[in-house]
């Protein structure tokens, strides 16, 4: 079945850029999402990209999609301590009801 | 604008006890689901439903039952709790049509089985 892989941890210095990478197996995925989970809370949608796009920018966030390599990345510019959280990559295709989540990347921002 | 509401937020059970985790959504979403989140394991799908009267098993269904009598509610039942069911449980809902089908999550239920 569908699989979504992402690294488990990323540590960056405050003010630097963070890049969280994700690979997925279903090349027919229609939407690809990034969710953010802050400590003690549920997941909230951070941003998404439609499969016919290569890039989406939203303030400090940049999502890059390489459909050929089924690779998705999330770049956070000028990373702040408030960005410390777990980031989940998620794919959804028209052929399945069930979205597929990666295991989540814990982003740790240190001063 | 409630979204997805889960109750309770915290629960401690003794082994063998039963309980129901409640989930309600007010967005008229067809799809509802339950996940458990354990350290290093990410989200694992327990059960899901694509509409009232329709439920199906996810990746880790053993020890859990669900029902979907209304569009709004999707309770998760633990019939005989075991320590292995200690986890954080999330309910999520999403529409099945209309293009972007973002999932909306509840705040979670932290369950400890002793």
mmCIF file of C-alpha atoms in Angstrom:
data_model
loop_
_atom_site.group_PDB
_atom_site.id
_atom_site.type_symbol
_atom_site.label_atom_id
_atom_site.label_comp_id
_atom_site.label_asym_id
_atom_site.label_seq_id
_atom_site.Cartn_x
_atom_site.Cartn_y
_atom_site.Cartn_z
ATOM 1 C CA UNK A 1 0.000 0.000 0.000
ATOM 2 C CA UNK A 2 0.851 3.663 0.112
ATOM 3 C CA UNK A 3 3.834 4.637 2.220
ATOM 4 C CA UNK A 4 5.110 8.019 3.355
ATOM 5 C CA UNK A 5 8.619 8.328 4.775
ATOM 6 C CA UNK A 6 10.214 11.180 6.643
ATOM 7 C CA UNK A 7 13.145 11.516 9.017
ATOM 8 C CA UNK A 8 12.266 11.488 12.717
ATOM 9 C CA UNK A 9 14.324 14.413 14.019
ATOM 10 C CA UNK A 10 15.713 17.757 12.864
ATOM 11 C CA UNK A 11 17.622 20.220 15.030
ATOM 12 C CA UNK A 12 18.295 23.788 13.889
ATOM 13 C CA UNK A 13 19.530 27.039 15.357
ATOM 14 C CA UNK A 14 17.065 29.890 15.777
ATOM 15 C CA UNK A 15 17.133 32.147 12.714
ATOM 16 C CA UNK A 16 18.362 29.424 10.358
ATOM 17 C CA UNK A 17 16.217 27.736 7.698
ATOM 18 C CA UNK A 18 14.717 24.314 8.355
ATOM 19 C CA UNK A 19 14.080 21.799 5.602
ATOM 20 C CA UNK A 20 11.926 18.764 6.320
ATOM 21 C CA UNK A 21 11.875 16.121 3.605
ATOM 22 C CA UNK A 22 9.289 13.509 2.741
ATOM 23 C CA UNK A 23 9.007 10.781 0.129
ATOM 24 C CA UNK A 24 5.778 9.054 -0.829
ATOM 25 C CA UNK A 25 5.060 6.024 -2.955
ATOM 26 C CA UNK A 26 1.700 6.798 -4.569
ATOM 27 C CA UNK A 27 2.488 8.822 -7.673
ATOM 28 C CA UNK A 28 -1.253 9.386 -8.181
ATOM 29 C CA UNK A 29 -1.485 11.400 -4.959
ATOM 30 C CA UNK A 30 -3.658 14.400 -5.659
ATOM 31 C CA UNK A 31 -2.952 16.536 -2.618
ATOM 32 C CA UNK A 32 0.069 16.575 -0.352
ATOM 33 C CA UNK A 33 -0.185 18.120 3.069
ATOM 34 C CA UNK A 34 1.987 19.270 5.906
ATOM 35 C CA UNK A 35 0.452 19.144 9.361
ATOM 36 C CA UNK A 36 1.942 20.633 12.526
ATOM 37 C CA UNK A 37 1.460 19.147 15.981
ATOM 38 C CA UNK A 38 2.406 21.288 18.958
ATOM 39 C CA UNK A 39 3.012 19.623 22.337
ATOM 40 C CA UNK A 40 -0.178 18.288 23.891
ATOM 41 C CA UNK A 41 -2.327 19.233 20.905
ATOM 42 C CA UNK A 42 -3.867 17.645 17.859
ATOM 43 C CA UNK A 43 -2.616 18.032 14.297
ATOM 44 C CA UNK A 44 -3.401 21.213 12.412
ATOM 45 C CA UNK A 45 -3.020 21.797 8.710
ATOM 46 C CA UNK A 46 0.010 23.971 8.006
ATOM 47 C CA UNK A 47 -0.053 24.052 4.232
ATOM 48 C CA UNK A 48 -0.792 21.859 1.240
ATOM 49 C CA UNK A 49 0.124 21.575 -2.412
ATOM 50 C CA UNK A 50 -1.840 20.243 -5.314
ATOM 51 C CA UNK A 51 -0.135 17.662 -7.480
ATOM 52 C CA UNK A 52 0.004 19.884 -10.568
ATOM 53 C CA UNK A 53 2.133 22.463 -8.750
ATOM 54 C CA UNK A 54 5.911 22.476 -8.242
ATOM 55 C CA UNK A 55 6.121 25.045 -5.504
ATOM 56 C CA UNK A 56 3.924 26.890 -3.089
ATOM 57 C CA UNK A 57 5.034 29.781 -0.896
ATOM 58 C CA UNK A 58 3.159 31.096 2.115
ATOM 59 C CA UNK A 59 5.039 33.690 4.179
ATOM 60 C CA UNK A 60 7.954 31.807 5.817
ATOM 61 C CA UNK A 61 6.879 28.453 4.400
ATOM 62 C CA UNK A 62 7.928 27.043 1.040
ATOM 63 C CA UNK A 63 6.696 23.678 -0.192
ATOM 64 C CA UNK A 64 8.535 22.014 -3.062
ATOM 65 C CA UNK A 65 7.087 19.061 -4.919
ATOM 66 C CA UNK A 66 9.057 16.790 -7.246
ATOM 67 C CA UNK A 67 6.417 14.516 -8.726
ATOM 68 C CA UNK A 68 8.910 12.551 -10.796
ATOM 69 C CA UNK A 69 10.826 11.536 -7.670
ATOM 70 C CA UNK A 70 7.710 11.566 -5.439
ATOM 71 C CA UNK A 71 9.547 13.894 -3.064
ATOM 72 C CA UNK A 72 8.058 16.698 -1.003
ATOM 73 C CA UNK A 73 9.855 19.206 1.181
ATOM 74 C CA UNK A 74 8.870 21.913 3.635
ATOM 75 C CA UNK A 75 11.224 24.819 4.145
ATOM 76 C CA UNK A 76 10.733 27.162 7.087
ATOM 77 C CA UNK A 77 12.690 30.389 6.752
ATOM 78 C CA UNK A 78 14.005 32.237 9.821
ATOM 79 C CA UNK A 79 13.023 29.376 12.129
ATOM 80 C CA UNK A 80 11.768 30.485 15.539
ATOM 81 C CA UNK A 81 11.435 28.632 18.851
ATOM 82 C CA UNK A 82 7.666 28.663 18.305
ATOM 83 C CA UNK A 83 8.228 26.455 15.260
ATOM 84 C CA UNK A 84 9.360 23.610 17.528
ATOM 85 C CA UNK A 85 6.799 20.873 16.909
ATOM 86 C CA UNK A 86 6.230 17.607 15.097
ATOM 87 C CA UNK A 87 5.605 17.998 11.369
ATOM 88 C CA UNK A 88 3.662 15.317 9.519
ATOM 89 C CA UNK A 89 3.749 14.773 5.792
ATOM 90 C CA UNK A 90 0.499 13.388 4.375
ATOM 91 C CA UNK A 91 -0.654 12.250 0.959
ATOM 92 C CA UNK A 92 -4.179 11.790 -0.313
ATOM 93 C CA UNK A 93 -5.228 10.331 -3.646
ATOM 94 C CA UNK A 94 -8.546 10.161 -5.397
ATOM 95 C CA UNK A 95 -8.439 6.374 -5.326
ATOM 96 C CA UNK A 96 -8.534 5.969 -1.542
ATOM 97 C CA UNK A 97 -10.570 7.409 1.294
ATOM 98 C CA UNK A 98 -7.688 7.081 3.668
ATOM 99 C CA UNK A 99 -4.972 9.750 3.819
ATOM 100 C CA UNK A 100 -1.507 8.359 4.534
ATOM 101 C CA UNK A 101 0.625 10.035 7.167
ATOM 102 C CA UNK A 102 4.357 9.827 7.691
ATOM 103 C CA UNK A 103 5.697 9.146 11.179
ATOM 104 C CA UNK A 104 6.367 12.823 11.808
ATOM 105 C CA UNK A 105 9.575 14.859 12.075
ATOM 106 C CA UNK A 106 10.325 16.439 15.456
ATOM 107 C CA UNK A 107 11.780 19.881 14.805
ATOM 108 C CA UNK A 108 13.868 21.212 17.677
ATOM 109 C CA UNK A 109 14.867 24.861 17.523
ATOM 110 C CA UNK A 110 17.640 25.927 19.862
ATOM 111 C CA UNK A 111 18.953 29.425 20.550
ATOM 112 C CA UNK B 1 -17.025 26.890 15.391
ATOM 113 C CA UNK B 2 -16.323 23.667 17.324
ATOM 114 C CA UNK B 3 -14.757 21.470 14.603
ATOM 115 C CA UNK B 4 -13.855 18.051 16.051
ATOM 116 C CA UNK B 5 -14.495 17.576 19.759
ATOM 117 C CA UNK B 6 -13.073 14.675 21.733
ATOM 118 C CA UNK B 7 -13.946 13.728 25.294
ATOM 119 C CA UNK B 8 -12.471 13.043 27.735
ATOM 120 C CA UNK B 9 -9.061 14.725 27.424
ATOM 121 C CA UNK B 10 -7.465 12.417 29.984
ATOM 122 C CA UNK B 11 -8.456 8.996 31.326
ATOM 123 C CA UNK B 12 -6.895 6.364 33.567
ATOM 124 C CA UNK B 13 -8.318 2.849 33.392
ATOM 125 C CA UNK B 14 -7.573 -0.362 35.197
ATOM 126 C CA UNK B 15 -6.790 -3.424 33.121
ATOM 127 C CA UNK B 16 -10.016 -5.105 32.068
ATOM 128 C CA UNK B 17 -12.221 -2.030 32.378
ATOM 129 C CA UNK B 18 -14.247 -0.797 29.447
ATOM 130 C CA UNK B 19 -14.826 2.729 28.255
ATOM 131 C CA UNK B 20 -15.930 4.798 25.284
ATOM 132 C CA UNK B 21 -13.966 7.663 23.795
ATOM 133 C CA UNK B 22 -16.325 10.197 22.288
ATOM 134 C CA UNK B 23 -15.808 12.097 19.042
ATOM 135 C CA UNK B 24 -18.196 14.590 17.481
ATOM 136 C CA UNK B 25 -17.855 16.882 14.477
ATOM 137 C CA UNK B 26 -20.141 19.673 13.307
ATOM 138 C CA UNK B 27 -18.832 20.063 9.749
ATOM 139 C CA UNK B 28 -21.058 17.426 8.124
ATOM 140 C CA UNK B 29 -17.992 15.413 7.077
ATOM 141 C CA UNK B 30 -18.609 11.992 5.642
ATOM 142 C CA UNK B 31 -15.268 10.516 6.665
ATOM 143 C CA UNK B 32 -14.301 10.037 10.304
ATOM 144 C CA UNK B 33 -11.418 8.080 11.738
ATOM 145 C CA UNK B 34 -9.574 7.128 14.896
ATOM 146 C CA UNK B 35 -5.795 7.066 15.253
ATOM 147 C CA UNK B 36 -3.490 6.200 18.070
ATOM 148 C CA UNK B 37 -0.172 7.963 18.461
ATOM 149 C CA UNK B 38 2.735 6.288 20.199
ATOM 150 C CA UNK B 39 6.339 7.547 20.465
ATOM 151 C CA UNK B 40 8.308 6.783 17.314
ATOM 152 C CA UNK B 41 5.294 5.134 15.649
ATOM 153 C CA UNK B 42 3.557 8.154 14.190
ATOM 154 C CA UNK B 43 -0.197 7.896 13.657
ATOM 155 C CA UNK B 44 -1.712 4.455 13.256
ATOM 156 C CA UNK B 45 -5.236 4.106 11.933
ATOM 157 C CA UNK B 46 -7.561 2.088 14.168
ATOM 158 C CA UNK B 47 -10.981 2.313 12.463
ATOM 159 C CA UNK B 48 -12.637 4.596 9.976
ATOM 160 C CA UNK B 49 -16.064 5.367 8.576
ATOM 161 C CA UNK B 50 -17.185 6.865 5.277
ATOM 162 C CA UNK B 51 -20.710 7.601 6.412
ATOM 163 C CA UNK B 52 -23.455 6.724 8.865
ATOM 164 C CA UNK B 53 -23.838 2.968 9.160
ATOM 165 C CA UNK B 54 -20.503 2.212 7.460
ATOM 166 C CA UNK B 55 -17.321 1.359 9.346
ATOM 167 C CA UNK B 56 -14.130 -0.462 8.473
ATOM 168 C CA UNK B 57 -10.893 -1.571 10.095
ATOM 169 C CA UNK B 58 -7.632 0.278 9.833
ATOM 170 C CA UNK B 59 -4.100 -0.856 10.589
ATOM 171 C CA UNK B 60 -4.519 -1.692 14.303
ATOM 172 C CA UNK B 61 -8.198 -2.544 14.999
ATOM 173 C CA UNK B 62 -7.792 -5.315 17.592
ATOM 174 C CA UNK B 63 -9.260 -4.461 20.999
ATOM 175 C CA UNK B 64 -11.391 -1.599 19.651
ATOM 176 C CA UNK B 65 -14.954 -1.322 18.368
ATOM 177 C CA UNK B 66 -16.662 1.547 16.594
ATOM 178 C CA UNK B 67 -20.124 2.449 15.344
ATOM 179 C CA UNK B 68 -21.463 5.319 13.271
ATOM 180 C CA UNK B 69 -25.159 5.844 13.867
ATOM 181 C CA UNK B 70 -25.093 9.530 12.888
ATOM 182 C CA UNK B 71 -22.925 11.686 10.628
ATOM 183 C CA UNK B 72 -21.772 13.716 13.630
ATOM 184 C CA UNK B 73 -20.630 11.048 16.105
ATOM 185 C CA UNK B 74 -18.012 8.308 15.923
ATOM 186 C CA UNK B 75 -17.345 6.739 19.343
ATOM 187 C CA UNK B 76 -14.445 4.366 19.978
ATOM 188 C CA UNK B 77 -15.023 1.563 22.481
ATOM 189 C CA UNK B 78 -12.438 -0.338 24.452
ATOM 190 C CA UNK B 79 -14.195 -3.470 25.692
ATOM 191 C CA UNK B 80 -11.445 -4.767 28.004
ATOM 192 C CA UNK B 81 -8.574 -2.321 28.381
ATOM 193 C CA UNK B 82 -4.989 -3.573 28.304
ATOM 194 C CA UNK B 83 -1.751 -1.744 29.187
ATOM 195 C CA UNK B 84 -0.767 -1.964 25.485
ATOM 196 C CA UNK B 85 -3.650 0.419 24.779
ATOM 197 C CA UNK B 86 -1.964 3.195 26.747
ATOM 198 C CA UNK B 87 -1.621 5.878 24.090
ATOM 199 C CA UNK B 88 -2.880 9.199 22.812
ATOM 200 C CA UNK B 89 -5.992 8.814 20.673
ATOM 201 C CA UNK B 90 -6.991 11.237 17.951
ATOM 202 C CA UNK B 91 -10.239 11.494 16.085
ATOM 203 C CA UNK B 92 -10.184 13.113 12.646
ATOM 204 C CA UNK B 93 -12.793 13.991 10.061
ATOM 205 C CA UNK B 94 -12.681 15.168 6.469
ATOM 206 C CA UNK B 95 -15.040 15.648 3.561
ATOM 207 C CA UNK B 96 -14.872 13.056 0.791
ATOM 208 C CA UNK B 97 -15.737 15.389 -2.065
ATOM 209 C CA UNK B 98 -15.028 18.950 -3.066
ATOM 210 C CA UNK B 99 -11.367 18.942 -4.046
ATOM 211 C CA UNK B 100 -9.011 19.691 -1.171
ATOM 212 C CA UNK B 101 -9.985 17.225 1.529
ATOM 213 C CA UNK B 102 -8.073 18.507 4.527
ATOM 214 C CA UNK B 103 -8.386 16.410 7.685
ATOM 215 C CA UNK B 104 -9.476 18.101 10.910
ATOM 216 C CA UNK B 105 -8.240 16.638 14.179
ATOM 217 C CA UNK B 106 -9.545 16.704 17.709
ATOM 218 C CA UNK B 107 -7.274 17.672 20.587
ATOM 219 C CA UNK B 108 -6.675 14.087 21.620
ATOM 220 C CA UNK B 109 -7.475 11.783 24.533
ATOM 221 C CA UNK B 110 -4.551 10.665 26.685
ATOM 222 C CA UNK B 111 -5.371 7.185 27.956
ATOM 223 C CA UNK B 112 -3.359 5.316 30.571
ATOM 224 C CA UNK B 113 -4.174 1.692 31.373
ATOM 225 C CA UNK B 114 -2.678 0.438 34.628
#
